[in-house]
């Protein structure tokens, strides 16, 4: 089945979980999302959870900023923004815990309402849990189609204004007799990844509406050339994995870039089983899935993939793992020599054979198309290319690229500084990574990262804003926990916590008590979740004090 091998090993749940566990999406993932895959399996677990929570709509303005010419022509209309809630733990005075769903369908976030962080916080504080879909995702469409002109209302500012509007206006079905708006109720926002940055800004921009926020793996610094995506793998991968990947990537680069026009270019593609991938960068991209897989590692078996560690075990093995690669030995020795690492041929040959075997088995075998560009092409005009002319609402993949092309960046490249060997090929440069911006939206300028970074970037801090990150997270380099930044104090008012050995928003997932074991969730996650319940409880004490003060002030003559 097309790509089934790779996808199935990448995920224990196929596609929707992909979108859910790996946000912001990488180009690799995007490519898979665009290609049709069998969604049947996904859909079982997703449908199960969705059946437990009816979806609701709230009508919100399409355009919150009539004062800003950027959004011309303006709209006076309203659209339906989707949300779900669970009031089973609610008691009077409890908060509303809003999980901002970020750049994917809100349905994928429902497990967090069922048993993840939202359920935990609602239970701990007698709160109402909410999953709130982001405009231009899932079923929350302010426009009838996704022409580039119609994408103009997709900015982080508009989406934050939606979220504030929700808190100021919502009426929960069955609880209409209660005022549960932010006028009388504490709102606590939670978000992971893009949504983590989103809630951090939300707290700062709408402090009267949101009493507190938890930014988990919040990528608060927008970065155009995000070569540091691979920094976490470079630092934390199992022994030898990063070094071997760097050397073998350098072998490939020395051939692709340094031996253009020689027989070696065709030979290296052929060795990996990818002779018909036209563009060098597409070839380089196709052999990089293993090192990309770190982001998919989660403590929660419901959505984890071990692929990163399997890849590392492959390329650090000195034993030949795939006997079928033996006939390639001489060729590989020759390529290592041509690629400038003949001096380490003795250790690199078996490792490169294993790399080749891994790519052939894992990636190449998943392509049943005659034309490999159909499977692995991006900028070459194949694969992704043919979808660029479609603008119907079904082209949901357009939303996140639009956001990163216009505001967020995060183009993952091999552009490490001189002297630092990259973990992916230097052919995967900015031009390659951003080609989707030009092809899909006719955008050729870098993203306006300043539109995001004006909110504080790495330095963002605010009372009752918690910053939670994962030590091994590829997105850590865009968060306030980035390596090289000053350590901050971790206080109840401004919690600042790094999950040891954690990857991408690991505090978001949870298990039912009857699914909890000695190992799951791991101690580092359980402790952070306990701390979150504790500091949100503390924030609620402050809220009650504040309410009492307001009442006294209001009763004064
Ligand atoms: C919410 O709005 C969408 C789009 O306008 C509509 O298709 C859907 O039926 C609505 N759902 C509910 C529960 O009202
Ligand atoms: C538009 O109004 C909002 C407040 O509603 C303000 O924050 C923003 O700066 C204004 N934008 C412009 C371009 O004047
Ligand atoms: C590459 O293309 C040639 C010529 O079309 C075809 O015979 C061959 O099977 C292709 N190889 C792969 C691995 O797709
Ligand atoms: C090599 O990778 C493959 C594909 O993921 C995996 O099945 C296999 O177990 C790995 N080998 C080792 C030694 O880990
Ligand atoms: C082998 O050559 C590479 C590339 O020139 C160099 O970086 C590396 O240090 C050399 N290795 C040894 C063991 O000398
Ligand atoms: C693309 O952008 C260029 C430069 O801004 C402009 O001249 C051209 O008309 C645009 N093309 C389309 C199809 O929008
Ligand atoms: C575990 O607990 C959940 C929530 O209470 C419940 O829905 C589920 O059926 C239980 N599972 C088992 C196997 O008992």
XYZ file of C-alpha atoms and ligand atoms in Angstrom:
655
model
C 0.000 0.000 0.000
C 1.268 3.458 -0.809
C 3.316 4.817 2.067
C 1.583 2.405 4.424
C 4.771 0.988 5.819
C 6.216 4.287 6.775
C 2.984 5.750 8.015
C 2.016 2.718 10.006
C 5.359 2.641 11.732
C 5.314 6.354 12.264
C 2.026 6.233 14.041
C 0.037 3.820 15.976
C -2.935 5.733 14.704
C -2.799 6.843 11.109
C -3.406 10.201 9.639
C -5.464 12.320 11.993
C -3.122 11.404 14.781
C -0.353 12.550 12.511
C -1.800 16.000 12.420
C -2.456 15.885 16.095
C 0.832 14.668 17.406
C 3.154 16.508 15.091
C 2.315 20.081 14.932
C 3.579 22.284 13.493
C 3.625 19.942 10.536
C 6.893 19.398 8.761
C 7.068 19.382 4.997
C 7.380 15.601 5.120
C 4.152 15.264 7.015
C 2.392 17.752 4.854
C 3.315 15.722 1.841
C 1.734 12.685 3.383
C -1.344 14.584 4.396
C -1.915 15.727 0.860
C -1.564 12.284 -0.609
C -4.626 10.133 -0.220
C -4.116 7.379 2.328
C -6.450 4.911 3.864
C -8.066 6.815 6.670
C -10.335 4.012 7.790
C -8.324 2.933 10.794
C -7.883 6.360 12.196
C -11.122 6.936 12.221
C -12.182 4.274 14.553
C -10.598 5.691 17.681
C -11.408 9.203 16.558
C -15.039 8.324 15.924
C -15.220 6.624 19.310
C -14.127 9.754 21.149
C -16.119 12.065 18.915
C -19.269 10.087 19.675
C -18.860 10.956 23.358
C -18.788 14.718 22.801
C -21.341 16.541 20.674
C -19.924 19.457 18.683
C -21.313 22.963 19.132
C -20.929 26.163 17.151
C -20.557 29.724 18.224
C -21.120 32.509 15.744
C -18.096 34.830 15.651
C -17.056 37.782 13.474
C -15.086 36.874 10.373
C -13.086 40.084 10.621
C -12.282 41.503 14.059
C -10.094 44.319 12.757
C -12.015 46.753 10.634
C -9.393 49.342 11.491
C -6.625 47.415 9.703
C -6.253 47.816 5.928
C -4.430 44.479 5.795
C -7.825 42.726 5.838
C -9.407 44.707 2.999
C -11.915 44.076 1.646
C -13.381 43.744 5.142
C -16.210 41.461 6.112
C -19.186 42.234 8.360
C -20.192 38.594 8.421
C -20.070 35.945 11.106
C -19.061 32.293 10.830
C -19.540 29.170 12.922
C -16.559 28.244 15.069
C -16.742 24.712 16.439
C -16.168 23.616 20.031
C -16.786 20.768 22.434
C -17.145 20.841 26.183
C -17.393 18.613 29.217
C -19.083 19.997 32.316
C -19.155 16.807 34.380
C -16.701 18.159 36.958
C -18.146 21.641 37.070
C -19.079 23.325 40.329
C -20.002 26.992 40.834
C -16.923 29.195 40.882
C -14.869 26.736 38.829
C -12.930 27.939 35.772
C -13.346 27.237 32.089
C -10.282 25.425 30.792
C -9.995 26.127 27.053
C -7.676 24.008 24.979
C -6.889 25.928 21.812
C -6.771 23.304 19.105
C -4.254 25.056 16.860
C -3.557 24.087 13.289
C -5.620 20.929 12.966
C -9.166 19.698 13.274
C -10.377 20.015 16.853
C -11.583 16.413 16.699
C -7.986 15.270 17.058
C -7.787 17.078 20.401
C -10.791 15.358 21.971
C -8.684 12.742 23.803
C -7.265 15.602 25.875
C -10.808 16.481 26.969
C -11.569 12.845 27.641
C -8.477 11.929 29.665
C -5.626 14.316 28.930
C -4.611 17.609 30.457
C -8.008 19.283 30.065
C -9.803 16.484 31.901
C -7.131 16.577 34.614
C -7.312 20.318 35.154
C -11.121 20.416 35.021
C -11.258 17.676 37.626
C -8.715 19.355 39.876
C -10.448 22.756 39.789
C -14.176 21.901 39.353
C -13.867 23.404 35.908
C -15.489 23.021 32.530
C -13.214 21.602 29.838
C -13.404 23.005 26.312
C -11.749 22.167 23.006
C -11.944 25.186 20.723
C -11.249 24.828 17.033
C -9.063 27.416 15.260
C -10.455 29.276 12.264
C -9.594 27.661 8.905
C -9.251 24.182 10.415
C -11.607 21.258 10.896
C -15.061 22.661 10.209
C -14.485 26.263 11.255
C -14.352 28.039 7.906
C -14.993 31.787 7.704
C -14.842 31.691 3.895
C -16.521 29.615 1.184
C -13.262 28.548 -0.490
C -9.505 28.762 0.018
C -8.418 31.014 -2.808
C -5.352 32.977 -1.766
C -7.443 36.159 -1.410
C -9.794 34.297 0.912
C -6.901 33.210 3.119
C -6.433 36.812 4.271
C -8.496 36.350 7.445
C -6.167 33.559 8.538
C -3.830 35.351 10.902
C -2.915 34.548 14.460
C -4.342 37.915 15.523
C -7.790 37.141 14.085
C -7.783 33.675 15.634
C -6.832 35.077 19.049
C -9.663 37.594 18.743
C -12.022 34.649 18.020
C -10.847 32.977 21.186
C -11.428 36.089 23.301
C -14.846 36.515 21.678
C -15.701 32.938 22.631
C -14.813 33.547 26.287
C -16.829 36.764 26.314
C -19.977 35.320 24.684
C -20.299 31.562 25.097
C -23.432 29.953 26.493
C -23.003 26.267 27.201
C -25.943 24.050 26.324
C -27.714 22.902 29.466
C -26.038 25.643 31.505
C -27.723 28.621 29.890
C -28.998 29.753 33.283
C -25.418 30.431 34.388
C -23.162 33.270 33.282
C -20.015 31.365 32.390
C -18.429 34.094 30.307
C -15.129 35.702 31.200
C -17.070 38.542 32.844
C -17.709 36.312 35.847
C -15.641 33.169 35.309
C -11.911 32.529 35.244
C -10.694 31.383 31.833
C -7.514 29.338 31.669
C -6.101 28.680 28.182
C -3.969 25.667 27.322
C -2.173 25.015 24.034
C 0.573 22.760 22.682
C 3.074 23.684 19.935
C 1.717 26.464 17.668
C -1.282 26.647 19.994
C 1.171 26.901 22.896
C 2.602 30.106 21.467
C -0.946 31.180 20.686
C -2.144 30.931 24.299
C 0.969 32.688 25.577
C 0.190 35.668 23.345
C -3.498 35.394 24.208
C -2.785 35.800 27.904
C -0.676 38.855 27.211
C -3.047 40.504 24.709
C -6.302 39.695 26.518
C -5.345 39.701 30.200
C -8.863 40.741 31.225
C -10.376 37.768 29.419
C -7.845 35.031 30.186
C -6.890 34.713 33.823
C -4.043 32.333 33.104
C -2.438 30.252 30.367
C -0.261 27.181 29.962
C 2.007 27.249 26.937
C 3.274 23.744 26.261
C 6.048 23.399 23.684
C 4.893 26.872 22.719
C 6.937 28.023 19.732
C 6.858 31.652 20.774
C 9.756 32.685 18.520
C 8.877 32.636 14.823
C 11.968 31.770 12.751
C 12.232 31.757 8.965
C 15.223 29.413 8.507
C 14.613 26.818 11.193
C 17.702 24.659 10.699
C 17.717 24.211 14.463
C 14.787 21.830 14.106
C 17.503 19.159 14.135
C 19.400 20.513 17.103
C 17.536 18.259 19.540
C 18.426 15.173 17.503
C 22.027 16.370 17.229
C 22.290 16.715 21.003
C 20.060 13.947 22.360
C 20.012 11.118 19.797
C 21.387 7.761 20.991
C 25.180 7.504 20.913
C 26.667 7.653 17.445
C 23.372 8.280 15.647
C 23.803 11.998 15.043
C 27.498 11.651 14.136
C 26.826 8.864 11.656
C 23.897 10.750 10.151
C 26.078 13.840 9.793
C 28.868 11.938 8.076
C 26.606 10.014 5.716
C 24.636 13.172 4.922
C 27.951 14.831 4.160
C 28.896 11.965 1.845
C 25.623 12.506 -0.008
C 26.072 16.293 -0.093
C 29.647 16.123 -1.285
C 28.307 14.107 -4.196
C 25.091 16.058 -4.906
C 26.702 19.467 -4.525
C 30.398 18.832 -5.162
C 30.204 16.226 -7.917
C 27.365 17.603 -10.011
C 27.400 16.215 -13.526
C 29.385 13.126 -12.579
C 28.163 9.531 -12.548
C 28.162 9.597 -8.740
C 24.936 11.599 -8.495
C 22.962 8.921 -10.320
C 24.849 6.216 -8.442
C 24.041 7.511 -4.991
C 20.334 7.808 -5.841
C 20.409 4.321 -7.306
C 22.117 2.897 -4.231
C 19.261 4.142 -2.062
C 16.716 2.714 -4.521
C 15.613 6.154 -5.663
C 17.054 6.406 -9.199
C 14.011 8.144 -10.643
C 13.664 11.011 -8.205
C 14.495 13.980 -10.391
C 15.321 16.749 -7.983
C 18.374 16.235 -5.773
C 16.634 17.873 -2.810
C 13.615 15.583 -3.209
C 15.983 12.631 -3.075
C 17.674 14.074 0.003
C 14.278 14.615 1.574
C 13.204 11.032 0.871
C 16.198 9.633 2.767
C 15.652 11.886 5.796
C 12.509 10.348 7.297
C 14.379 8.546 10.063
C 16.031 11.588 11.570
C 12.746 13.496 11.258
C 10.909 10.937 13.358
C 12.057 12.216 16.764
C 9.010 14.487 16.963
C 6.701 11.490 16.733
C 8.077 9.869 19.857
C 5.599 10.108 22.725
C 5.320 8.420 26.076
C 1.680 7.661 25.244
C 1.524 4.439 23.230
C -1.742 5.613 21.671
C 0.163 8.009 19.479
C 3.854 7.230 19.720
C 6.250 6.020 17.101
C 9.633 4.433 17.886
C 10.833 5.049 14.366
C 13.525 7.513 15.405
C 15.171 4.923 17.631
C 14.794 2.165 15.043
C 16.456 4.428 12.507
C 19.268 5.176 14.931
C 19.705 1.478 15.709
C 19.963 0.883 11.958
C 22.614 3.483 11.150
C 24.741 2.797 14.218
C 24.838 -0.956 13.699
C 28.245 -2.216 12.601
C 26.686 -5.487 11.595
C 25.018 -5.657 8.187
C 21.297 -5.716 8.931
C 20.048 -6.276 5.394
C 21.874 -9.099 3.579
C 20.164 -7.888 0.399
C 22.480 -4.867 0.440
C 25.688 -6.975 0.205
C 25.818 -6.729 -3.597
C 26.008 -2.935 -3.144
C 29.110 -3.051 -0.948
C 31.657 -2.121 -3.590
C 29.475 0.659 -4.901
C 28.987 2.055 -1.406
C 32.735 2.000 -0.718
C 33.203 3.951 -3.932
C 30.521 6.493 -2.971
C 32.018 7.034 0.476
C 35.349 7.667 -1.190
C 33.807 10.062 -3.728
C 31.951 11.754 -0.884
C 35.203 12.555 0.931
C 35.014 10.078 3.796
C 37.213 7.294 2.400
C 39.377 7.777 5.473
C 36.543 6.344 7.628
C 35.331 3.789 5.124
C 36.000 0.954 7.509
C 33.302 2.064 9.951
C 31.046 3.897 7.520
C 30.556 1.180 4.909
C 28.362 -1.174 6.929
C 26.524 1.776 8.394
C 25.800 3.201 4.977
C 24.645 -0.235 3.801
C 22.248 -0.285 6.739
C 21.080 3.229 5.922
C 20.477 2.130 2.347
C 18.625 -0.978 3.534
C 16.553 1.107 5.903
C 15.542 3.602 3.217
C 14.834 0.883 0.676
C 12.666 -1.045 3.097
C 11.026 1.822 4.849
C 10.557 4.533 2.265
C 11.159 3.163 -1.218
C 8.983 0.090 -0.734
C 6.080 2.310 0.228
C 6.030 3.801 -3.270
C 4.121 1.689 -5.721
C 3.973 4.398 -8.360
C 6.131 3.869 -11.455
C 7.120 7.475 -11.308
C 9.036 8.035 -8.091
C 8.516 11.779 -8.358
C 4.834 11.119 -7.697
C 5.796 9.716 -4.298
C 8.782 11.827 -3.349
C 8.541 14.966 -5.448
C 7.756 18.300 -3.901
C 9.310 21.258 -5.608
C 9.846 19.295 -8.787
C 6.263 19.926 -9.706
C 5.115 16.378 -9.168
C 3.309 15.169 -6.102
C 2.351 18.327 -4.297
C 2.343 20.337 -7.472
C -0.794 19.063 -9.013
C -2.876 20.144 -6.026
C -1.840 23.781 -6.068
C -4.590 24.848 -8.423
C -7.452 23.593 -6.239
C -9.047 26.002 -3.775
C -12.105 24.194 -2.505
C -12.643 23.773 1.253
C -11.432 20.183 0.899
C -7.883 21.566 0.400
C -7.522 21.829 4.166
C -3.750 21.367 3.865
C -3.488 24.961 2.604
C -4.087 26.510 6.013
C -0.900 25.719 7.914
C 1.460 26.417 4.987
C -0.333 29.732 4.554
C 0.338 30.526 8.193
C 3.979 29.559 8.065
C 4.589 31.154 4.692
C 3.078 34.456 5.848
C 3.954 34.701 9.545
C 5.695 31.789 11.212
C 8.448 30.441 8.974
C 9.953 27.256 10.451
C 11.330 26.118 7.121
C 13.410 23.106 8.120
C 16.710 23.215 6.304
C 20.204 21.770 6.278
C 21.596 25.307 6.552
C 23.823 24.770 9.571
C 26.656 27.289 10.036
C 30.007 26.542 8.391
C 31.844 23.886 10.299
C 28.710 22.270 11.733
C 27.592 19.266 9.712
C 23.808 19.176 9.196
C 21.602 16.135 9.852
C 19.709 16.699 6.625
C 21.159 17.618 3.277
C 22.181 21.161 2.456
C 20.238 20.731 -0.780
C 17.196 21.086 1.472
C 17.690 24.814 1.695
C 15.339 27.758 2.144
C 14.502 27.926 -1.508
C 13.487 24.283 -1.497
C 11.594 24.405 1.790
C 9.716 27.560 0.925
C 8.918 26.651 -2.665
C 5.440 25.693 -1.481
C 4.871 29.348 -0.559
C 5.457 30.443 -4.100
C 3.629 27.580 -5.718
C 0.584 27.558 -3.469
C 0.210 31.263 -2.669
C 2.482 33.193 -5.024
C 4.489 34.390 -2.030
C 8.172 34.929 -2.635
C 9.153 37.040 0.365
C 10.131 35.464 3.692
C 7.382 35.269 6.319
C 6.730 38.398 8.346
C 8.026 36.818 11.560
C 7.951 40.234 13.206
C 4.127 40.017 13.173
C 4.598 37.177 15.664
C 7.761 38.140 17.479
C 6.367 41.519 18.499
C 4.485 39.508 21.155
C 7.689 38.684 22.971
C 9.397 35.803 21.168
C 11.888 33.847 23.272
C 11.562 36.433 26.013
C 7.812 36.275 26.519
C 6.738 36.278 30.130
C 3.596 37.328 31.939
C 1.991 36.742 35.317
C 0.078 33.452 35.391
C 1.680 32.299 32.148
C 3.280 28.857 32.452
C 6.004 27.740 30.057
C 6.330 23.932 29.769
C 8.756 22.307 27.318
C 10.360 19.004 26.402
C 14.107 18.525 26.696
C 14.376 16.526 23.440
C 11.758 18.422 21.469
C 12.807 19.480 17.932
C 10.704 22.597 18.558
C 12.528 23.480 21.769
C 14.836 25.773 19.781
C 11.823 28.055 19.108
C 10.706 28.204 22.757
C 11.832 30.102 25.864
C 13.679 26.889 26.831
C 15.929 27.029 23.749
C 19.499 25.947 24.467
C 21.699 28.943 25.108
C 18.986 31.147 26.622
C 19.239 32.164 30.249
C 17.542 29.824 32.693
C 14.497 31.396 34.364
C 13.145 30.958 37.845
C 10.281 28.481 38.115
C 7.597 30.088 40.280
C 3.907 29.436 40.956
C 3.072 32.675 39.177
C 5.303 32.028 36.185
C 5.989 28.292 36.074
C 8.954 27.381 33.874
C 9.408 23.639 33.526
C 11.363 21.359 31.239
C 10.238 17.724 30.994
C 13.431 15.646 31.215
C 13.651 13.334 28.201
C 10.341 14.737 26.963
C 9.562 15.581 23.368
C 6.572 17.537 21.977
C 3.960 18.737 24.518
C 4.139 15.523 26.491
C 1.960 16.896 29.283
C -1.036 17.084 26.961
C -1.782 13.353 26.879
C -3.264 11.390 29.724
C -4.597 7.992 30.623
C -7.668 6.880 32.517
C -6.891 5.721 36.073
C -7.604 2.149 34.960
C -4.972 2.494 32.207
C -2.276 3.941 34.448
C 0.700 1.683 35.201
C 3.947 2.019 37.121
C 5.642 3.230 33.921
C 2.839 5.177 32.230
C 2.696 8.067 32.381
C 6.426 8.371 33.150
C 7.361 10.157 36.364
C 8.575 13.318 34.610
C 5.176 13.709 32.914
C 3.109 12.779 35.963
C 5.042 15.323 38.019
C 4.560 18.140 35.555
C 0.842 17.383 35.296
C 0.561 17.365 39.065
C 2.366 20.705 39.194
C -0.011 22.121 36.578
C -3.044 21.139 38.655
C -1.321 22.705 41.656
C -0.447 26.063 40.124
C -3.796 26.400 38.373
C -5.382 25.745 41.786
C -3.222 28.541 43.178
C -4.292 30.857 40.353
C -7.924 30.041 41.220
C -7.312 31.078 44.833
C -6.049 34.392 43.516
C -9.116 34.639 41.311
C -11.416 34.150 44.282
C -9.564 36.804 46.240
C -9.800 39.164 43.291
C -13.541 38.475 42.946
C -14.070 39.191 46.630
C -12.169 42.475 46.304
C -14.242 43.441 43.284
C -17.457 42.683 45.161
C -16.395 44.774 48.100
C -15.379 47.629 45.812
C -18.705 47.383 43.956
C -20.666 47.509 47.212
C -18.907 50.681 48.377
C -21.047 53.777 48.050
C -22.044 24.210 12.880
O -21.765 24.964 11.717
C -21.451 24.197 10.588
C -20.975 25.122 9.486
O -21.736 26.287 9.426
C -22.646 23.337 10.209
O -22.335 22.538 9.108
C -23.017 22.454 11.391
O -24.157 21.720 11.115
C -23.211 23.271 12.646
N -23.314 22.344 13.770
C -24.188 22.514 14.775
C -24.131 21.501 15.857
O -24.962 23.441 14.810
C -7.152 48.081 15.668
O -7.804 48.060 16.909
C -7.231 47.208 17.881
C -8.089 47.259 19.115
O -9.363 46.843 18.819
C -5.820 47.638 18.182
O -5.230 46.758 19.100
C -5.017 47.655 16.897
O -3.739 48.151 17.139
C -5.688 48.491 15.829
N -4.974 48.303 14.583
C -4.652 49.316 13.789
C -3.936 48.945 12.517
O -4.909 50.460 14.050
C 12.841 4.031 -12.998
O 12.388 4.370 -14.277
C 12.662 3.364 -15.257
C 12.305 3.915 -16.619
O 10.997 4.418 -16.625
C 11.859 2.119 -14.886
O 12.133 1.083 -15.788
C 12.258 1.677 -13.472
O 11.446 0.610 -13.063
C 12.118 2.817 -12.489
N 12.676 2.388 -11.223
C 12.084 2.600 -10.064
C 12.768 2.060 -8.860
O 11.030 3.204 -9.969
C 15.876 -1.070 11.449
O 14.720 -0.375 11.016
C 13.631 -1.196 10.697
C 12.554 -0.331 10.082
O 12.065 0.584 11.010
C 13.172 -1.915 11.938
O 12.083 -2.776 11.653
C 14.315 -2.713 12.514
O 13.923 -3.292 13.747
C 15.538 -1.815 12.726
N 16.695 -2.619 13.116
C 17.222 -2.511 14.326
C 18.436 -3.330 14.572
O 16.749 -1.784 15.179
C 38.079 12.000 7.653
O 37.832 13.036 6.729
C 36.848 13.975 7.145
C 36.520 14.899 5.986
O 37.670 15.465 5.477
C 37.336 14.702 8.379
O 36.392 15.670 8.795
C 37.537 13.668 9.460
O 38.036 14.269 10.620
C 38.503 12.574 8.991
N 38.487 11.492 9.945
C 39.595 11.033 10.532
C 39.385 9.876 11.487
O 40.662 11.504 10.309
C 2.342 36.725 -8.281
O 3.059 37.778 -7.686
C 3.682 38.638 -8.616
C 4.572 39.607 -7.852
O 3.924 40.046 -6.707
C 2.605 39.324 -9.459
O 3.200 40.167 -10.398
C 1.769 38.248 -10.157
O 0.694 38.828 -10.852
C 1.221 37.231 -9.165
N 0.596 36.138 -9.870
C -0.572 35.626 -9.484
C -1.049 34.451 -10.279
O -1.194 36.040 -8.540
C -11.490 2.692 32.127
O -12.070 3.888 32.610
C -12.792 4.631 31.641
C -13.221 5.947 32.268
O -13.818 5.744 33.480
C -13.973 3.815 31.113
O -14.667 4.544 30.137
C -13.409 2.528 30.515
O -14.487 1.706 30.098
C -12.556 1.784 31.523
N -11.884 0.670 30.843
C -11.886 -0.554 31.348
C -11.149 -1.580 30.530
O -12.428 -0.840 32.396
